[in-house]
CSV table of C-alpha atoms in Angstrom, one decimal:
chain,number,residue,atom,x,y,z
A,821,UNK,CA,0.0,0.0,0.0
A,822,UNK,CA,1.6,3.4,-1.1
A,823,UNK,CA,2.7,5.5,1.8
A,824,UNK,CA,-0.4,8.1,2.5
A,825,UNK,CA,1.4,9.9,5.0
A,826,UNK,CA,1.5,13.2,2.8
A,827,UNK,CA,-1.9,13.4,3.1
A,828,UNK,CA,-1.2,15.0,7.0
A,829,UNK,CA,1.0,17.8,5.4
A,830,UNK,CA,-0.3,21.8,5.8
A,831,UNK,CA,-0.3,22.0,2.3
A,832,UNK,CA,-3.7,20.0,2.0
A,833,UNK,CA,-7.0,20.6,4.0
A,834,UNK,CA,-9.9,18.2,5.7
A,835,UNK,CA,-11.2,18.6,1.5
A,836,UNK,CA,-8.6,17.2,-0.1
A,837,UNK,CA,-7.8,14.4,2.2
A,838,UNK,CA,-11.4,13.1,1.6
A,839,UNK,CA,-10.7,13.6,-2.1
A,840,UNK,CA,-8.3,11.4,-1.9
A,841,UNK,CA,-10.0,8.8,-0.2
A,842,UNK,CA,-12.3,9.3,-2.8
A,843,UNK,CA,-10.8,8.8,-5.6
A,844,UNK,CA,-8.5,6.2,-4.1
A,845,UNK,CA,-11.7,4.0,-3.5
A,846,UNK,CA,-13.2,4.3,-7.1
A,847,UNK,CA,-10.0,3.8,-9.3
A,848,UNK,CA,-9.5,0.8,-6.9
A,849,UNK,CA,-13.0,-0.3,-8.1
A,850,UNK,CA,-13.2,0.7,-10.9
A,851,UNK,CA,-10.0,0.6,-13.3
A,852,UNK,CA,-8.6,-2.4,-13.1
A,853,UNK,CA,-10.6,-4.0,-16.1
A,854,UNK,CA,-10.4,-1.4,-18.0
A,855,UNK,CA,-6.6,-2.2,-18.5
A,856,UNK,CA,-7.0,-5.4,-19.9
A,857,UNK,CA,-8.1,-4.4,-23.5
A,858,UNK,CA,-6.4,-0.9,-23.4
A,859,UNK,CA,-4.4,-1.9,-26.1
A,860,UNK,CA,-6.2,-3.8,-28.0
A,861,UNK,CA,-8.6,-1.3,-28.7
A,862,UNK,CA,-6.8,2.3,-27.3
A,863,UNK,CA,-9.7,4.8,-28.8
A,864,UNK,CA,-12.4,2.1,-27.1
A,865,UNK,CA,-10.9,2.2,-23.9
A,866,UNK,CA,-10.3,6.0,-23.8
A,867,UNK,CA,-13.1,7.0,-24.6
A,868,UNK,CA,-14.6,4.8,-22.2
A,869,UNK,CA,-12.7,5.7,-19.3
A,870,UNK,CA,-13.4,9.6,-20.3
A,871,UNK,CA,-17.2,8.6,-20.5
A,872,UNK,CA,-16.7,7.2,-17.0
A,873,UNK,CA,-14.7,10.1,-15.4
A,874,UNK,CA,-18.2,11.7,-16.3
A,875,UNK,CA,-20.6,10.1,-15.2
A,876,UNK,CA,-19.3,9.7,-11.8
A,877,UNK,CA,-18.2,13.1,-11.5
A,878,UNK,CA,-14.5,13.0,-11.5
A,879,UNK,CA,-14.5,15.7,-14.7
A,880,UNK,CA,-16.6,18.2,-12.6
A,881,UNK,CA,-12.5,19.5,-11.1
A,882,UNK,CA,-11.8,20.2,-14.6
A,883,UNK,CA,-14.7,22.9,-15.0
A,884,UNK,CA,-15.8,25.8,-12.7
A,885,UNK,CA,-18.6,25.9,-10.7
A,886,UNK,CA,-20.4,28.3,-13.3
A,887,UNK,CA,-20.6,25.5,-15.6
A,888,UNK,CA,-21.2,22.7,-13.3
A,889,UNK,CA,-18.1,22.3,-11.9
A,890,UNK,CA,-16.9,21.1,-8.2
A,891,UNK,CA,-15.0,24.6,-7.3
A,892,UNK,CA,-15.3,28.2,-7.8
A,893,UNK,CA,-12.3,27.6,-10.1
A,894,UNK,CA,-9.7,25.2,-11.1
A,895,UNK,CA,-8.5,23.6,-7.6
A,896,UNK,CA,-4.7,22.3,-8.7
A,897,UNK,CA,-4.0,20.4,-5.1
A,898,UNK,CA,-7.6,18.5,-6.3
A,899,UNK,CA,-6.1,18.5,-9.7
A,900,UNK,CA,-3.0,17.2,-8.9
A,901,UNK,CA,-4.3,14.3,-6.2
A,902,UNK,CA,-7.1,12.5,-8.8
A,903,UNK,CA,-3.7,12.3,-11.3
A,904,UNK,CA,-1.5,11.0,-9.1
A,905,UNK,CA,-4.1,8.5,-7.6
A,906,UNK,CA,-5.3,7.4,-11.6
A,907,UNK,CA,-1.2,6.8,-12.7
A,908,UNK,CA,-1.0,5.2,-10.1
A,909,UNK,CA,-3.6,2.4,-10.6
A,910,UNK,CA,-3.4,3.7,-14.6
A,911,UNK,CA,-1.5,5.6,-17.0
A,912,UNK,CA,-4.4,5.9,-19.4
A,913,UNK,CA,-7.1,6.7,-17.2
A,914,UNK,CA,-4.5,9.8,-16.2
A,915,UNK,CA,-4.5,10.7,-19.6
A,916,UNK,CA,-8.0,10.9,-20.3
A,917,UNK,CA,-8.8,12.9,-17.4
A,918,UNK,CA,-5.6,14.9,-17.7
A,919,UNK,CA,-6.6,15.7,-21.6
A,920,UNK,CA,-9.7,16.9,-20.6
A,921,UNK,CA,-8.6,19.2,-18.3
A,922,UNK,CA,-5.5,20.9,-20.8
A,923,UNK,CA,-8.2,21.1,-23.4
A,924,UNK,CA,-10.6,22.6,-22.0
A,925,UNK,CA,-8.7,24.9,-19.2
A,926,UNK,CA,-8.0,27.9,-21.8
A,927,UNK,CA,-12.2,27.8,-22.1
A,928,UNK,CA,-12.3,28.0,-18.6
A,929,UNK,CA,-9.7,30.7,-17.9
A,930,UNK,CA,-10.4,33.2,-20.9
A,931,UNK,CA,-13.4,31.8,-22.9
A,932,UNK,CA,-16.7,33.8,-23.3
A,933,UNK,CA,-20.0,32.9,-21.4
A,934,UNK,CA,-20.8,31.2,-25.2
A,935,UNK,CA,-17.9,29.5,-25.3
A,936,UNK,CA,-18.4,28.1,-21.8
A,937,UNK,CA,-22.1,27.6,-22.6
A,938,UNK,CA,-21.3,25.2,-25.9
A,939,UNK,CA,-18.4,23.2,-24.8
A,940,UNK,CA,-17.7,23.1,-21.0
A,941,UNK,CA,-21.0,20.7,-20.4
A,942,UNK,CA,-19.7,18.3,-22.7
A,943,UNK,CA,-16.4,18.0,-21.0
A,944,UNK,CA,-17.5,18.1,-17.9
A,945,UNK,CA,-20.1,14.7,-18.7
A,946,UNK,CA,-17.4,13.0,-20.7
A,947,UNK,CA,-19.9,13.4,-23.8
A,948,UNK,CA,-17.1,15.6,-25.6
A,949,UNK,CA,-13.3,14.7,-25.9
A,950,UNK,CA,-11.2,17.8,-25.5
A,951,UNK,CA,-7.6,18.4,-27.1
A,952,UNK,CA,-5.2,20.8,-26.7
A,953,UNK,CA,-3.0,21.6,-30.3
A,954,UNK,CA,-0.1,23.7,-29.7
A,955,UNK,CA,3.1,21.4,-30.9
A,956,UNK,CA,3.8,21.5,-34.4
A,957,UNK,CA,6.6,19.9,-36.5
A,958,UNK,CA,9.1,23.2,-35.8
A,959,UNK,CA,7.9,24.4,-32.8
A,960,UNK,CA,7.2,22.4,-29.6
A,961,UNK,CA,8.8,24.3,-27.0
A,962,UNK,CA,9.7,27.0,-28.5
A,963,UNK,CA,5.8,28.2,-28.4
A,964,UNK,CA,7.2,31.9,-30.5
A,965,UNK,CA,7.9,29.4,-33.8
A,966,UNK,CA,4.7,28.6,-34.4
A,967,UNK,CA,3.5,28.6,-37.9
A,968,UNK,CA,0.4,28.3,-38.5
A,969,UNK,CA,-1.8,30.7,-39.9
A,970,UNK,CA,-5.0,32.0,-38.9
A,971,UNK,CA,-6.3,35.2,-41.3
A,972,UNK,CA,-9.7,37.0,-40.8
A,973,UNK,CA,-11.9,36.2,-43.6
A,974,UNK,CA,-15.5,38.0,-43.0
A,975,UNK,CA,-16.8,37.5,-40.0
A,976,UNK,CA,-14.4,33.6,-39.6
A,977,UNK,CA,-10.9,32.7,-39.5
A,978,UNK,CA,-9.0,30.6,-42.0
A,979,UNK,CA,-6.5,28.4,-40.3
A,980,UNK,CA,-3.8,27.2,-42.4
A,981,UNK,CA,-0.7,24.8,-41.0
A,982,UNK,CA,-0.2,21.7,-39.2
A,983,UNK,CA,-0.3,20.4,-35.4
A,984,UNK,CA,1.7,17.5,-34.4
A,985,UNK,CA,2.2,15.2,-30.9
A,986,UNK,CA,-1.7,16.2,-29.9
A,987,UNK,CA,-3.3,14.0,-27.4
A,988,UNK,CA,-6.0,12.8,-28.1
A,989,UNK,CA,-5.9,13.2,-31.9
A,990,UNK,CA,-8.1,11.6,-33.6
A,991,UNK,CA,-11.0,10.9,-31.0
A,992,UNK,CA,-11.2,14.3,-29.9
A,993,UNK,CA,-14.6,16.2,-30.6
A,994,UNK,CA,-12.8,19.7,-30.6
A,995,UNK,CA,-9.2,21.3,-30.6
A,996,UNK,CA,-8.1,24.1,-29.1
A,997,UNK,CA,-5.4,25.6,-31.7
A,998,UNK,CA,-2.9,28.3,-31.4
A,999,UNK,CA,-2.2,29.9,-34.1
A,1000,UNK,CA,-0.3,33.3,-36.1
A,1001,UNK,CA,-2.4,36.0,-36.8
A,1002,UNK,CA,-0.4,38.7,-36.7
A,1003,UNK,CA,-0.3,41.3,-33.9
A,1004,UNK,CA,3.2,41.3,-33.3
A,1005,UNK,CA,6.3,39.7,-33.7
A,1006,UNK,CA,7.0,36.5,-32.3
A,1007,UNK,CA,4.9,35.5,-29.5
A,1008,UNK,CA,3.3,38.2,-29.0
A,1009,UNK,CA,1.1,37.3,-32.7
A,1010,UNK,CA,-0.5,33.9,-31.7
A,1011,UNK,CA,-4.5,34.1,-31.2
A,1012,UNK,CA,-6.2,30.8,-29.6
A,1013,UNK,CA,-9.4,29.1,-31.2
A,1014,UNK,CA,-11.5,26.1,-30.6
A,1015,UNK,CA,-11.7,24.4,-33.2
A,1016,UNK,CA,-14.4,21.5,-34.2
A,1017,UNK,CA,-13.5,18.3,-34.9
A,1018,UNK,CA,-15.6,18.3,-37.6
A,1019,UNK,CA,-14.8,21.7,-39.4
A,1020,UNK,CA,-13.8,21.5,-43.0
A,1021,UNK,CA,-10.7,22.1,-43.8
A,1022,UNK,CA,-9.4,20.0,-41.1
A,1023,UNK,CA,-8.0,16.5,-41.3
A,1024,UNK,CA,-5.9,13.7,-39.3
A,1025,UNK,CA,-3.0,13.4,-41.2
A,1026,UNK,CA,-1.2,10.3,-38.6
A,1027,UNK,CA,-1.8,9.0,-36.1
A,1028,UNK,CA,1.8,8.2,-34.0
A,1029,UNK,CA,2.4,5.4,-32.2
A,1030,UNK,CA,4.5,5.6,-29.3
A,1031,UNK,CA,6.1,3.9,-26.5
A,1032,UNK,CA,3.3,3.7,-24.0
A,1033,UNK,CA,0.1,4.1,-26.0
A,1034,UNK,CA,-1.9,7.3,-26.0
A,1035,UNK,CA,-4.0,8.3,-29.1
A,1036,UNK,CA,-1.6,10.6,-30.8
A,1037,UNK,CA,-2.0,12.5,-34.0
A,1038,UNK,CA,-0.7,15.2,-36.9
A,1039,UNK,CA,-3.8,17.1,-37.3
A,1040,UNK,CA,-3.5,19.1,-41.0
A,1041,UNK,CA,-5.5,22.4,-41.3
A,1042,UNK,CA,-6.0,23.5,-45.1
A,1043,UNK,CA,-8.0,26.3,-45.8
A,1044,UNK,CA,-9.9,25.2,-42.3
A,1045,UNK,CA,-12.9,27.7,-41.7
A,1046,UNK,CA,-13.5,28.4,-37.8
A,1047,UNK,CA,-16.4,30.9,-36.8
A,1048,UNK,CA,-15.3,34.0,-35.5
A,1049,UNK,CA,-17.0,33.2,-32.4
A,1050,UNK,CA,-14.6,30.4,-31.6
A,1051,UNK,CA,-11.8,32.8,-30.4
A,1052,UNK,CA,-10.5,32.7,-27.3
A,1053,UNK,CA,-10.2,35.9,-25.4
A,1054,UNK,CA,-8.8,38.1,-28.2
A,1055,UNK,CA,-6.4,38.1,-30.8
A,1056,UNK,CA,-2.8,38.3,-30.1
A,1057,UNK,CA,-3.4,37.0,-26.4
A,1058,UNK,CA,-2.5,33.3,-27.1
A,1059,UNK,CA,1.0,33.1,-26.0
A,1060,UNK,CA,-1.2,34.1,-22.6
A,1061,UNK,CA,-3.4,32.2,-22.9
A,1062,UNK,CA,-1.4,28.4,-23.4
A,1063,UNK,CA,1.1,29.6,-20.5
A,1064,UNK,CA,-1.4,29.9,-18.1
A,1065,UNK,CA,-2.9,26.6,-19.0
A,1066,UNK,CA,0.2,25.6,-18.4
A,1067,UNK,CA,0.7,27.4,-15.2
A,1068,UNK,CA,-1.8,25.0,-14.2
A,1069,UNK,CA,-1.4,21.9,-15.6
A,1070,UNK,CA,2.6,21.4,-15.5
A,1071,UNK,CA,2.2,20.9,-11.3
A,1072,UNK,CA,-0.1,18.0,-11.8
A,1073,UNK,CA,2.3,16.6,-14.6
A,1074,UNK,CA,4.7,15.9,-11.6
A,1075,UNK,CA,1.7,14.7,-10.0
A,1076,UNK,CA,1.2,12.0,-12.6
A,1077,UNK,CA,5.0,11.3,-12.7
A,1078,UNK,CA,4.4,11.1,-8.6
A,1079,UNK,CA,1.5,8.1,-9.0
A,1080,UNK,CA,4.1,6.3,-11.3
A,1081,UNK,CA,6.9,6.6,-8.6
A,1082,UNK,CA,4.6,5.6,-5.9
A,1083,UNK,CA,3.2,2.6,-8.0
A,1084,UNK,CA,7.3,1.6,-8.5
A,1085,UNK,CA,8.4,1.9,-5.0
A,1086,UNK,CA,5.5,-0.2,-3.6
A,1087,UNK,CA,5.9,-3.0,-6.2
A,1088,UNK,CA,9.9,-3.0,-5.2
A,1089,UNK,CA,8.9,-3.3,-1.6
A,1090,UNK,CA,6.8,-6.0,-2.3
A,1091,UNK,CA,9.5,-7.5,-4.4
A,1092,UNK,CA,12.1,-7.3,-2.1
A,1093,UNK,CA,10.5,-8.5,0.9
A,1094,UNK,CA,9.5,-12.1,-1.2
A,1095,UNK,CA,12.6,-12.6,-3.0
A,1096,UNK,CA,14.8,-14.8,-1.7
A,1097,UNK,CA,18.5,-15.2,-2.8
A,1098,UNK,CA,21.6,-16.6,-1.0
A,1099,UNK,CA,19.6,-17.4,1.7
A,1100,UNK,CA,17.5,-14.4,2.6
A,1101,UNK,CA,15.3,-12.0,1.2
A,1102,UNK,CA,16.4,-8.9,-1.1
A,1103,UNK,CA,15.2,-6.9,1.6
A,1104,UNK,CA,18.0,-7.9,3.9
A,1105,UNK,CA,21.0,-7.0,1.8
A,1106,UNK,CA,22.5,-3.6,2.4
A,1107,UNK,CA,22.5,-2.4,-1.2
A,1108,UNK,CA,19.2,-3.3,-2.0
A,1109,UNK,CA,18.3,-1.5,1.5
A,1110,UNK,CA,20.3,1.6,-0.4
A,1111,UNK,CA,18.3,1.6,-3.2
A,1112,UNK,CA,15.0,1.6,-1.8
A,1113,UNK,CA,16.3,4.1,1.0
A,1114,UNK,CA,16.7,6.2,-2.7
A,1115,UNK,CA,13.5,5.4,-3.9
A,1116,UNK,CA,11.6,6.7,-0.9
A,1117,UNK,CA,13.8,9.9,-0.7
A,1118,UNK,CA,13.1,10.6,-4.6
A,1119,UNK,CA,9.3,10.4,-3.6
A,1120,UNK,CA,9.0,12.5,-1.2
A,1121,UNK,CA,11.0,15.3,-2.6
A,1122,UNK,CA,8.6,15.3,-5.6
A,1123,UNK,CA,5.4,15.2,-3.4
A,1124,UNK,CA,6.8,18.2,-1.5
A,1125,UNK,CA,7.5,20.3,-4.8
A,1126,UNK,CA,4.6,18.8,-6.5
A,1127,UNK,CA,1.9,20.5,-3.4
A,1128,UNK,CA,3.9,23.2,-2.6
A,1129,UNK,CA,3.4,24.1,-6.5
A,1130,UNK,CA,-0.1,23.4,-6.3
A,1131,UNK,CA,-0.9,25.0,-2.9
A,1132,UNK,CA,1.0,28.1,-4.0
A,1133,UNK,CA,-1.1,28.3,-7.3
A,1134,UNK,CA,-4.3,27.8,-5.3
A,1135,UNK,CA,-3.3,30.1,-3.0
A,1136,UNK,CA,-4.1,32.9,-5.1
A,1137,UNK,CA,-0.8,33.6,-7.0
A,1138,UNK,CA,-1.1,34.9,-10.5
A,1139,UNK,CA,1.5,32.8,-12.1
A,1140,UNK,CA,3.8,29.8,-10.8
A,1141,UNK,CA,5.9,29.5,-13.2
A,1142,UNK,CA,9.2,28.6,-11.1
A,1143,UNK,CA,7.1,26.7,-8.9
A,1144,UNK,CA,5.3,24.4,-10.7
A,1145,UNK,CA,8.7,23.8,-13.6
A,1146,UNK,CA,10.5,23.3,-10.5
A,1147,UNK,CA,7.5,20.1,-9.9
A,1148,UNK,CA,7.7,19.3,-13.2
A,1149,UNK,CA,11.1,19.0,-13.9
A,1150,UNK,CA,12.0,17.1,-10.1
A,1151,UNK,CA,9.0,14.6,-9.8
A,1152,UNK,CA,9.4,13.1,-13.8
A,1153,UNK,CA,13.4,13.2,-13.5
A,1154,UNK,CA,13.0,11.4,-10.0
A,1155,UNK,CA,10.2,9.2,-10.9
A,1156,UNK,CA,12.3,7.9,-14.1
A,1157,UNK,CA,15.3,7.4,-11.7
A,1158,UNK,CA,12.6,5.7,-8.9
A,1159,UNK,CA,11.2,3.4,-11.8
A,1160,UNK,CA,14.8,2.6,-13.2
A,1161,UNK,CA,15.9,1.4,-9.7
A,1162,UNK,CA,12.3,-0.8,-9.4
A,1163,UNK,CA,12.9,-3.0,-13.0
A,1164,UNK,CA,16.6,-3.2,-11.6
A,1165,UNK,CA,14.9,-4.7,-8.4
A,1166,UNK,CA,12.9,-6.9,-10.0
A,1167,UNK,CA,15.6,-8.5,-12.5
A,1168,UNK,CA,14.7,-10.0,-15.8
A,1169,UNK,CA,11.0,-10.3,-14.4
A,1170,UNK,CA,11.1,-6.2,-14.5
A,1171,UNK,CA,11.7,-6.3,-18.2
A,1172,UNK,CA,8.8,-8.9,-18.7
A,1173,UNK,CA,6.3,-7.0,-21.0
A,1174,UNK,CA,3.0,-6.5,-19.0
A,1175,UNK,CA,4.8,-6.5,-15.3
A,1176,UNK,CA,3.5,-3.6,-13.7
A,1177,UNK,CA,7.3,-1.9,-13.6
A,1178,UNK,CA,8.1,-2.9,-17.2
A,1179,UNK,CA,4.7,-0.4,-18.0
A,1180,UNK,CA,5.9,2.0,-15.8
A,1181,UNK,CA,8.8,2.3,-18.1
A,1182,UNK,CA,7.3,2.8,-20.4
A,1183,UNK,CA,4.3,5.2,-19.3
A,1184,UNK,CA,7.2,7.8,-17.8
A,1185,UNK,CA,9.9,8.3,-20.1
A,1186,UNK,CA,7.3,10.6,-22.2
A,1187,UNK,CA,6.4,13.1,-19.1
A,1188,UNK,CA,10.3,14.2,-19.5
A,1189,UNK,CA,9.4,15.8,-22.9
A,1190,UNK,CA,5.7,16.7,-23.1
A,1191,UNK,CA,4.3,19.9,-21.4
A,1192,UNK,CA,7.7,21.4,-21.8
A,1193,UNK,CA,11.2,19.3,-21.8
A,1194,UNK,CA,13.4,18.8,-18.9
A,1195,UNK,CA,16.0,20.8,-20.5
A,1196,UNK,CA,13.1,23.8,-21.0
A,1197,UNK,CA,12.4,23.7,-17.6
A,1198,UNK,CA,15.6,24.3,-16.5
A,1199,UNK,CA,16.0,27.1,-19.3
A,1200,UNK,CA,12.4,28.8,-17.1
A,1201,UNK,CA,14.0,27.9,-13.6
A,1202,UNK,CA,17.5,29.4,-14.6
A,1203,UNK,CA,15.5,32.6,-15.9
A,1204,UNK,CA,13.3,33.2,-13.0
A,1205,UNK,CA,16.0,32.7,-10.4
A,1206,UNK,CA,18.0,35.1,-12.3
A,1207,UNK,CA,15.3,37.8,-12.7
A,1208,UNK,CA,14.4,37.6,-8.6
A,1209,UNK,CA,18.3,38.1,-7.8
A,1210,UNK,CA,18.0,41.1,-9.6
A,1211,UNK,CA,15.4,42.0,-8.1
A,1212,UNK,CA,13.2,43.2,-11.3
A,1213,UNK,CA,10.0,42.2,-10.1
A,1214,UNK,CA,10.1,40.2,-14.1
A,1215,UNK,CA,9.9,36.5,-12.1
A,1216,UNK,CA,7.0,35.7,-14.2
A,1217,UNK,CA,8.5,36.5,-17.7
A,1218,UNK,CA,9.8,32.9,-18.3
């Protein structure tokens, strides 16, 4: 049983404790045959699970309360516990719920009462699969490259380029897109859109298989026509508008990365306390001891970055940049290194395919890119550290 122990720290209240329990008790339940025929059929099963985060409420903390939501707005401590209890028991079920959180979020934060009204009840039931399309061929972390076009055309938008790496490609019933139109140089030109599964114009070029499987696609938009009413905020404010999604949603990456950890050090304690060899357990030699002394080390320095992140976002701060790349960056680095040690633990078993820790492998080494590389992070880190020595007051200009 994974340590629950953090659950007592200040950063969380009497609410989020009983989330926990919560949550703990239904994935428990719930998930476990769900797993089975994840890859057999990946679109079946996701859209499943995202059906079932619905209807038994889970997707309400990805809304506000305006739209039938569980909080005022976005709770990231809430947000970051149902991750980190879903990896835990399963990568996918993370995803779906993470997925519709990210594409919906820029809705929530800057969308219009029209926008809210025509696509947050969707998400929030699980009736509607949300995406978020920022990545393209040329520009994944460097958000100021993007390249495609959006141009005002009457009263709509034409959107012109492509989208690559997008979650949820494929099976998701709308897209929120960033795109050039123009305002400025650079950054400072993007405008953010949602944009229809359906809309003409736009096509599923791939889908991409990868490592752990996720429903991945290059989305191709060609002379796609989007109603003007489908802008987000207003034009020019999408750079904004995707780093505050992120502000968000990069803590409860480490979250997820945290789940996967915790799932690795429980199934090496396990492990090592039944294994014999030479005439006692794995448990009982020193440098197995060493490791998991590690392990347990790693996990708890991510938990603590991981809430102090989200507690610091929740607790009113504009942006959290530092913080929550600081989470990011820590908790996926740690739990690869956590994992690593758990397959070593568990020998040419751990490299088995379909042994819990062989899947782990595999479900974390993609959290170290997505959402902003490692090496990013420590670009933003290195930035804002810099700009509070000096004592600028420019912290937040990552």
């Amino acid at each position: 049983m994974p340590d629950r122990s953090f659950l007592s720290w200040p950063f969380l209240d009497d609410a989020h404790r009983d989330l926990a329990g919560e949550i703990e008790s239904w994935a428990a339940a719930e998930l476990a045959p769900l797993a089975h025929g994840a890859e057999r059929d990946l679109d079946g099963t996701c859209r499943t699970l995202v059906r079932r985060l619905g209807e038994d409420g889970w997707l309400r903390r990805v809304v506000p309360a305006s739209h039938g939501g569980a909080a005022e707005r976005l709770d990231v401590r809430s947000l970051c516990l149902i991750r980190e209890t879903l990896a835990r028991h399963l990568g996918l079920a993370d995803f779906s719920f993470a997925m519709q959180g990210l594409g919906s979020a820029p809705i929530s934060l800057f969308g219009g009462r029209d926008l809210k009204d025509r696509y947050l009840p969707g998400v929030r039931d699980g009736r509607a699969i949300a995406a978020f399309a920022l990545s393209e061929p040329d520009a994944g972390s460097d958000v100021a490259a993007t390249a495609t076009t959006a141009i005002r055309d009457g009263g709509d938008w034409v959107l012109d380029g492509a989208k690559t790496w997008i979650s949820n490609g494929g099976i998701a019933d709308h897209y929120v897109v960033f795109a050039r139109t123009g305002e400025a140089p650079g950054a400072k030109g993007l405008s953010a859109f949602v944009v229809d599964a359906d809309a003409p114009g736009l096509e599923i070029a791939e889908r991409i298989e990868v490592t752990a499987p996720h429903p991945l696609a290059t989305l191709r938009f060609a002379g796609c026509r989007v109603p003007g009413d489908r802008l987000i905020g207003r034009p020019g404010e999408g750079f904004r508008i995707a780093m505050a999604t992120l502000d968000v949603f990069r803590s409860t990456v480490g979250a997820a990365a945290l789940g996967f950890a915790r799932r690795a050090l429980d199934e090496a304690l396990t492990r090592a306390a039944s294994r014999r060899i030479f005439g006692a357990t794995l448990a009982d030699l020193q440098l197995v001891q060493a490791k998991l002394a590690d392990m347990a080390v790693e996990v708890d320095a991510a938990a603590l970055l991981v809430y102090r992140a989200a507690w610091t976002k929740d607790g009113g701060a504009e942006r959290v940049t530092r913080e929550a790349s600081m989470a990011k960056l820590y908790a996926t680095e740690a739990a690869q290194r956590v994992i690593d040690a758990a397959v070593q633990i568990f020998g040419g078993l751990g490299v088995t395919r379909g042994v819990p820790v062989e899947e782990l492998y595999r479900e974390i080494r993609p959290l170290r890119i997505y959402e902003g590389a490692s090496e990013v992070q420590k670009i933003v880190i290195a930035r804002q550290t810099l700009a509070a020595h000096a004592g600028d007051g420019e912290r937040t200009k990552a």
